[in-house]
CSV table of C-alpha atoms in Angstrom, one decimal:
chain,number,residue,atom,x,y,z
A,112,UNK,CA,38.1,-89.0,-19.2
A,113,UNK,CA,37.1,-86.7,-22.3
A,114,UNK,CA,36.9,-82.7,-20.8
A,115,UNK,CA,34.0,-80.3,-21.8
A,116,UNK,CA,35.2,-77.7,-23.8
A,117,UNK,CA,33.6,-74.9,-22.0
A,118,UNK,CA,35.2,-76.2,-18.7
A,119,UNK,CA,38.8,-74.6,-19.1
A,120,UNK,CA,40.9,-76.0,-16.9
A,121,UNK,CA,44.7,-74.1,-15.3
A,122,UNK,CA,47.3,-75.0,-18.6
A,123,UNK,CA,44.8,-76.3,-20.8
A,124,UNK,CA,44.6,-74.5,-24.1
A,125,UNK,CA,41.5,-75.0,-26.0
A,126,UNK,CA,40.6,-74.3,-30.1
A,127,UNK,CA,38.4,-71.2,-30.8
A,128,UNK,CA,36.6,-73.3,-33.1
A,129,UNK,CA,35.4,-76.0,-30.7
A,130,UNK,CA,34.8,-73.5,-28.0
A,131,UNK,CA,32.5,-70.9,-30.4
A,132,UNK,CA,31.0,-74.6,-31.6
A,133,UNK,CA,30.0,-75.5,-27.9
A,134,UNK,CA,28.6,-72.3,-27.4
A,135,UNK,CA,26.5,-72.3,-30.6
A,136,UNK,CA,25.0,-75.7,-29.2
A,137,UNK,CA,24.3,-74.3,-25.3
A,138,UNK,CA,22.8,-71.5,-27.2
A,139,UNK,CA,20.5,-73.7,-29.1
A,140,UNK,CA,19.5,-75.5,-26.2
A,141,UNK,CA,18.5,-72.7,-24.0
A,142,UNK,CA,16.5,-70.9,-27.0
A,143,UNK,CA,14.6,-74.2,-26.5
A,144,UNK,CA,14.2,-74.5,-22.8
A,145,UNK,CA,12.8,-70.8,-23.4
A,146,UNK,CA,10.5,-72.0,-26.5
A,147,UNK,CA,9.0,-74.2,-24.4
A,148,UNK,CA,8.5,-72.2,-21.2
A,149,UNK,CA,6.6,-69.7,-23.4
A,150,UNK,CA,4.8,-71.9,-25.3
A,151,UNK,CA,3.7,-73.6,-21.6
A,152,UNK,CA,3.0,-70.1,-20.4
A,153,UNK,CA,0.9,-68.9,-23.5
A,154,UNK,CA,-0.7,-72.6,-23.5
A,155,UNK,CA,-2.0,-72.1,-19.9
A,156,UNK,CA,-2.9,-68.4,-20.7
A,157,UNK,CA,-4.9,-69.4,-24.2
A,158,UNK,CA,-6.9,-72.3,-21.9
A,159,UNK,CA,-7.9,-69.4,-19.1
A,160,UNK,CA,-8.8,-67.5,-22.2
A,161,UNK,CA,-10.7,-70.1,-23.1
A,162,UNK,CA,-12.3,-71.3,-20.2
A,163,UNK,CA,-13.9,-67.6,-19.4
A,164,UNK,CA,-15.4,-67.1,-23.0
A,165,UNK,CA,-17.1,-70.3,-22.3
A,166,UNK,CA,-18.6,-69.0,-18.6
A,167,UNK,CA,-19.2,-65.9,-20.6
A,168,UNK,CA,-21.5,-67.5,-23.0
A,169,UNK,CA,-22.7,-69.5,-20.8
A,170,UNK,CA,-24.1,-66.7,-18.2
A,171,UNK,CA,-25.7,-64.8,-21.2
A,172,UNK,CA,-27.3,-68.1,-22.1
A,173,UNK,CA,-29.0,-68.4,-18.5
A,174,UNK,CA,-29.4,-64.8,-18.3
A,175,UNK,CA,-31.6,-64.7,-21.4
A,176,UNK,CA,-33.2,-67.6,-20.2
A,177,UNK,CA,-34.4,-66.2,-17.2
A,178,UNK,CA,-35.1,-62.9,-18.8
A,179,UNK,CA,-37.9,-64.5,-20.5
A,180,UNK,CA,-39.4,-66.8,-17.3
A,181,UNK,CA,-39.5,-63.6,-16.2
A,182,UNK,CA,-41.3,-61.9,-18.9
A,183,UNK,CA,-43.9,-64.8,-18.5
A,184,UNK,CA,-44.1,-63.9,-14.9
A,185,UNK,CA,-42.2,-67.1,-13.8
A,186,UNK,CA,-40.1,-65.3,-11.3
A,187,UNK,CA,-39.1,-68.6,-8.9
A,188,UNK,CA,-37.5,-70.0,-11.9
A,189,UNK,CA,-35.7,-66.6,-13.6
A,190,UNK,CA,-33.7,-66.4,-9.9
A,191,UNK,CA,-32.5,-69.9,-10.4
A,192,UNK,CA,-31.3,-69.2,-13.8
A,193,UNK,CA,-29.7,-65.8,-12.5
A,194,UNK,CA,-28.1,-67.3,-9.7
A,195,UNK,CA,-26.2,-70.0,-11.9
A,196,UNK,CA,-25.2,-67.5,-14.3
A,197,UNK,CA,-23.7,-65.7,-11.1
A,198,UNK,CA,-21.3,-68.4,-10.3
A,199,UNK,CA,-20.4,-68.2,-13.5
A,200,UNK,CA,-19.8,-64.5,-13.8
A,201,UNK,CA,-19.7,-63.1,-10.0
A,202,UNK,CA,-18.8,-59.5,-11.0
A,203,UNK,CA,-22.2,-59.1,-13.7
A,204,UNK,CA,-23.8,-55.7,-12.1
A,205,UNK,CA,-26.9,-56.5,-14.4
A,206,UNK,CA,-27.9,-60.0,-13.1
A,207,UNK,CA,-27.7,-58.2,-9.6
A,208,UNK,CA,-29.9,-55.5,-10.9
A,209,UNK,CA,-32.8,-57.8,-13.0
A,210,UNK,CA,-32.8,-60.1,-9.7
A,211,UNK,CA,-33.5,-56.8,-7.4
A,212,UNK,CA,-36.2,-56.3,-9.8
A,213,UNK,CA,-38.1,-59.9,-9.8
A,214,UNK,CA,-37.8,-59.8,-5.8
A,215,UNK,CA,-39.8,-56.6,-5.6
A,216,UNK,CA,-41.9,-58.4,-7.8
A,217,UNK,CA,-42.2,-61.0,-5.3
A,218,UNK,CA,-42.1,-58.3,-2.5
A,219,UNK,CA,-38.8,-59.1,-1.1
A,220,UNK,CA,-37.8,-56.0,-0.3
A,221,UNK,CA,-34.7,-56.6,2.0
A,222,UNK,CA,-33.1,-59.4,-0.4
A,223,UNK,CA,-34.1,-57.0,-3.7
A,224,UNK,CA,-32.4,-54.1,-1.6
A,225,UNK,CA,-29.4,-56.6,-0.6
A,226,UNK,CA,-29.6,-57.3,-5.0
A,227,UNK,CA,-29.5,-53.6,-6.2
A,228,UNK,CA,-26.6,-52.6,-3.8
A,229,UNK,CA,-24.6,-55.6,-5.3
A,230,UNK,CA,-25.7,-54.2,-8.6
A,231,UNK,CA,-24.3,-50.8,-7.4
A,232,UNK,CA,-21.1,-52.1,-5.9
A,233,UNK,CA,-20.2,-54.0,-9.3
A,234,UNK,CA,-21.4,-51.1,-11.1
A,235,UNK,CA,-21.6,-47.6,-9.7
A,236,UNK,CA,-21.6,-45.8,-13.3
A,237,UNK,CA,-24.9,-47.7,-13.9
A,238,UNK,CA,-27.9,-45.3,-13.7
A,239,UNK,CA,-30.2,-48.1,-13.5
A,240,UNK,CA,-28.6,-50.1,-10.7
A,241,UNK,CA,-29.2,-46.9,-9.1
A,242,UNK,CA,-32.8,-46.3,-10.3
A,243,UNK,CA,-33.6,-50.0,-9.3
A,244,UNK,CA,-32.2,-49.3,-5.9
A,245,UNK,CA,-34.0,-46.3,-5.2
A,246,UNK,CA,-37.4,-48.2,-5.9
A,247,UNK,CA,-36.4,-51.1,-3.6
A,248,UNK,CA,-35.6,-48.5,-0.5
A,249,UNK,CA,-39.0,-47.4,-1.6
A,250,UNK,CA,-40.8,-50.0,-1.0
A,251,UNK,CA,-39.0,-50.6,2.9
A,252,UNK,CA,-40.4,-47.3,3.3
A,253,UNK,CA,-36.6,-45.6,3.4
A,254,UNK,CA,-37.6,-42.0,1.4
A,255,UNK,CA,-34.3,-40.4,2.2
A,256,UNK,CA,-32.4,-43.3,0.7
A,257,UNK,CA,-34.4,-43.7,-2.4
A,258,UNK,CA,-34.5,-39.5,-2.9
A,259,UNK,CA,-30.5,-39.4,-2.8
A,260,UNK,CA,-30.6,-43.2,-5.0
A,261,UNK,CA,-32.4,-41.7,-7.7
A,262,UNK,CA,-30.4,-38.5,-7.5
A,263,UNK,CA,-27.5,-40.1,-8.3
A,264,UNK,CA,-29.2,-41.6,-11.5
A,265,UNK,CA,-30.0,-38.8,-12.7
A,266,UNK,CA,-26.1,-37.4,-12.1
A,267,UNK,CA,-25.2,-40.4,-14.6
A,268,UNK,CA,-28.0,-39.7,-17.2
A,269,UNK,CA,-29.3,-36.4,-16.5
A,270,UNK,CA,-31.5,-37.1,-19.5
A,271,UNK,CA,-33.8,-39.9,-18.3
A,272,UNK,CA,-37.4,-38.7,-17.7
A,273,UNK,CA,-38.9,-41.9,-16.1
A,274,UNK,CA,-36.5,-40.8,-13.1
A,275,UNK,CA,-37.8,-37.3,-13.2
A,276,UNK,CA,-41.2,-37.5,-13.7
A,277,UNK,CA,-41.7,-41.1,-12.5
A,278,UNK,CA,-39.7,-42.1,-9.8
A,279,UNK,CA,-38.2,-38.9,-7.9
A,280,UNK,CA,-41.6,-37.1,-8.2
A,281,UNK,CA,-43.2,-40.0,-6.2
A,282,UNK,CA,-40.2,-39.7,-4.0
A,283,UNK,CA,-40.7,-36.1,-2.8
A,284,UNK,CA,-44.4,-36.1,-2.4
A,285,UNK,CA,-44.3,-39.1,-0.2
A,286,UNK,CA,-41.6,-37.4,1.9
A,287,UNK,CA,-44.1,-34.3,2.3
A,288,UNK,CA,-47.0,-36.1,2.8
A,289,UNK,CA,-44.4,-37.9,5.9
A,290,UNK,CA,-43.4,-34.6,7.2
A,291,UNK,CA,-47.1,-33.4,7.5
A,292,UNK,CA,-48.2,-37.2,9.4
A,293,UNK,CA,-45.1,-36.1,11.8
A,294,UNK,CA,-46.6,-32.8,11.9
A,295,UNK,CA,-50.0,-33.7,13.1
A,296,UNK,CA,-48.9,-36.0,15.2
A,297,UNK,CA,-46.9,-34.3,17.5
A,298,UNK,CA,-49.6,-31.5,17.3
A,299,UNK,CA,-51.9,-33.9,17.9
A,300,UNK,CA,-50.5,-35.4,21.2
A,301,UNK,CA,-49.3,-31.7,22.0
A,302,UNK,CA,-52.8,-30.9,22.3
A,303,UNK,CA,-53.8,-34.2,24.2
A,304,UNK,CA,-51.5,-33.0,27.1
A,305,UNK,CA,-52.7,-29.3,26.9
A,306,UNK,CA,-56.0,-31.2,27.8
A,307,UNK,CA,-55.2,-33.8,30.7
A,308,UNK,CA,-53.2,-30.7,32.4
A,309,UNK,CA,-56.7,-28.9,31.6
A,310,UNK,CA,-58.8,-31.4,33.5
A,311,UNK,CA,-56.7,-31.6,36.8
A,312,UNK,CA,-57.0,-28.1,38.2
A,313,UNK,CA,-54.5,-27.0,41.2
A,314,UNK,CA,-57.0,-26.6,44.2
A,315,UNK,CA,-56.0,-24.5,46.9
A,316,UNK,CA,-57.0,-26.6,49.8
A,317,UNK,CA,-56.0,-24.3,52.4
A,318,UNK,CA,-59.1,-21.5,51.1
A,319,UNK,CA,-62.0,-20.7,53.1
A,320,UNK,CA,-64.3,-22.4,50.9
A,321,UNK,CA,-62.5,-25.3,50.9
A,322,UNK,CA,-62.7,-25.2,55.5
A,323,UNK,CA,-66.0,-24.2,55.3
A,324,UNK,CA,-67.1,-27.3,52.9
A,325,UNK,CA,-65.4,-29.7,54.9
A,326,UNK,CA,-66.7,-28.3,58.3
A,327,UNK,CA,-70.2,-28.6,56.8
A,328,UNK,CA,-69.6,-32.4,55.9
A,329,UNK,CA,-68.2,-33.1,59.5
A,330,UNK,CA,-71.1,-31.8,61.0
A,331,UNK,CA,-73.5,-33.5,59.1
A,332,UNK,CA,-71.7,-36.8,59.8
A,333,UNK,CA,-71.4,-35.8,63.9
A,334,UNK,CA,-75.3,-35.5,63.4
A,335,UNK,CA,-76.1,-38.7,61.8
A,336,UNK,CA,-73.4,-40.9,63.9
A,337,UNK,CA,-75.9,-39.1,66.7
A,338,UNK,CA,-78.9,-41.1,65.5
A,339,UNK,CA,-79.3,-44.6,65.1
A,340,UNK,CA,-82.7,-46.3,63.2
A,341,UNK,CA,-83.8,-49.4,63.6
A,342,UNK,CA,-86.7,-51.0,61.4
A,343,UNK,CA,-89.6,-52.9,63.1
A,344,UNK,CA,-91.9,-55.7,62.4
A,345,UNK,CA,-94.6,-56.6,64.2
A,346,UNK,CA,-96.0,-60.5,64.3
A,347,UNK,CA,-99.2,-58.7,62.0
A,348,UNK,CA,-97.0,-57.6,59.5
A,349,UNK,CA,-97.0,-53.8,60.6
A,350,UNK,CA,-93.0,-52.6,59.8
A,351,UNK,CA,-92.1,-49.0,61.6
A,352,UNK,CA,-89.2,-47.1,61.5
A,353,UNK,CA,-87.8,-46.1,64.8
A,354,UNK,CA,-85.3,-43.5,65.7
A,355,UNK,CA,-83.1,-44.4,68.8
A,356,UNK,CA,-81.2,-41.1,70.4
A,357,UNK,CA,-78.0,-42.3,72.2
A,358,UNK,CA,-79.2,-40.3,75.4
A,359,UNK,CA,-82.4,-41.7,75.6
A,360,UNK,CA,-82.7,-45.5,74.2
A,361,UNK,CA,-85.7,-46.6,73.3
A,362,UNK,CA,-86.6,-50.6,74.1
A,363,UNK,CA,-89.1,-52.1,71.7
A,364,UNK,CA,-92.4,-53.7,73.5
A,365,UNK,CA,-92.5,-57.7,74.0
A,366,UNK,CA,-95.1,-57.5,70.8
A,367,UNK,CA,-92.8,-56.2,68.6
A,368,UNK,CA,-90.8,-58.5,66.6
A,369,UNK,CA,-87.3,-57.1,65.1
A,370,UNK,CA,-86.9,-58.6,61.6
A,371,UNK,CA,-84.2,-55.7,60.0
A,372,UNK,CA,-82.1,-53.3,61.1
């Protein structure tokens, strides 16, 4: 059996020239094991490559597209184009911030909340992620939220004057006009219980005015409880009131017919 040149065995003497020969070839060979790794590795990178540009272009096609349903007022339909573009391209901040803006449109405030924070998340250098969230927390009725939202748009671009004049100035006169309901209200109820603990006063019951009043009452009582009435009909028709004392009973005649008492 023929030996490999590159296998040197214990006595064996090999030529130089075979053995640089052999070495040329394994040389050769593994510069082409290694072409073809790389070629397989830039391959696969080149069809990744590939493969996003197309969900690129694709999500900017559907995001157009539902940027003008939505311009026609077709809201229903721009969500469904937005939400295919996001499968597409899950990390877009601005598809989370138009759809914030059609469900306040819709007035789905929660999901256009749940939409601008996604927006933010994705995005937190974008002033009008925060802008668009500050409006949704608006419209749940958060003020705090939406005040220290649109602050931080303004800390992006300092310059934006719909913010300033628009948005933030809403922002802080509904917050006072909150603070003053809050105000009234507590004054309001204050002055409710200022008025029950008016209406109940603390009677002495133990005062002489209070013994004699009730002395009084007991001997009016002791006097009626002494007399007893009785009405009386006779068989013409005559009725008469008679006043019985309880140490003299009176009996009524045989004539008399009692109808009442």
């Amino acid at each position: 059996m023929a030996s490999f040149g590159w296998k040197r065995k214990i006595g064996e003497k090999v030529s130089k020239a075979t053995s640089q020969q052999f070495e040329a070839e394994a040389a050769d060979d593994k510069d082409l094991g290694d072409d073809d790794d790389a070629n397989w590795v830039i391959a696969a990178k080149r069809r990744k490559e590939v493969l996003l540009e197309d969900c690129v272009r694709k999500s900017k096609e559907l995001k157009d597209e539902g940027a003008n349903l939505a311009e026609n007022r077709r809201y229903r339909e721009a969500l469904v184009k937005w939400d295919e573009a996001l499968q597409l391209t899950p990390e877009d901040a601005t598809l989370y911030e138009m759809k914030s803006q059609v469900l306040m449109s819709l007035h789905e405030m929660f999901p256009a909340v749940h939409a601008a924070e996604m927006a933010v998340q994705r995005n937190p250098r974008s002033w009008d992620a925060w802008q668009t969230l500050g409006r949704a927390q608006l419209g749940l009725g958060e003020i705090g939220l939406a005040i220290r939202s649109f602050q931080v748009s303004l800390h992006i671009f300092p310059m934006n004057p719909e913010v300033w004049q628009e948005d933030l100035s809403w922002a802080r006169k509904l917050q006072v006009q909150q603070k003053a309901t809050k105000t009234e209200s507590v004054q309001a109820l204050a002055k409710g219980e200022e008025l029950v603990q008016e209406s109940i006063p603390d009677y002495d019951f133990e005062s002489d005015e209070i013994v004699a009043v009730c002395a009084a009452i007991a001997e009016k009582e002791k006097a009626l409880s002494a007399a007893k009435t009785m009405v009386i009909v006779s068989a013409s028709g005559t009725v008469e009131t008679v006043t019985e004392q309880d140490n003299c009973p009176a009996t009524p005649d045989e004539t008399l017919f009692i109808r009442a008492r």
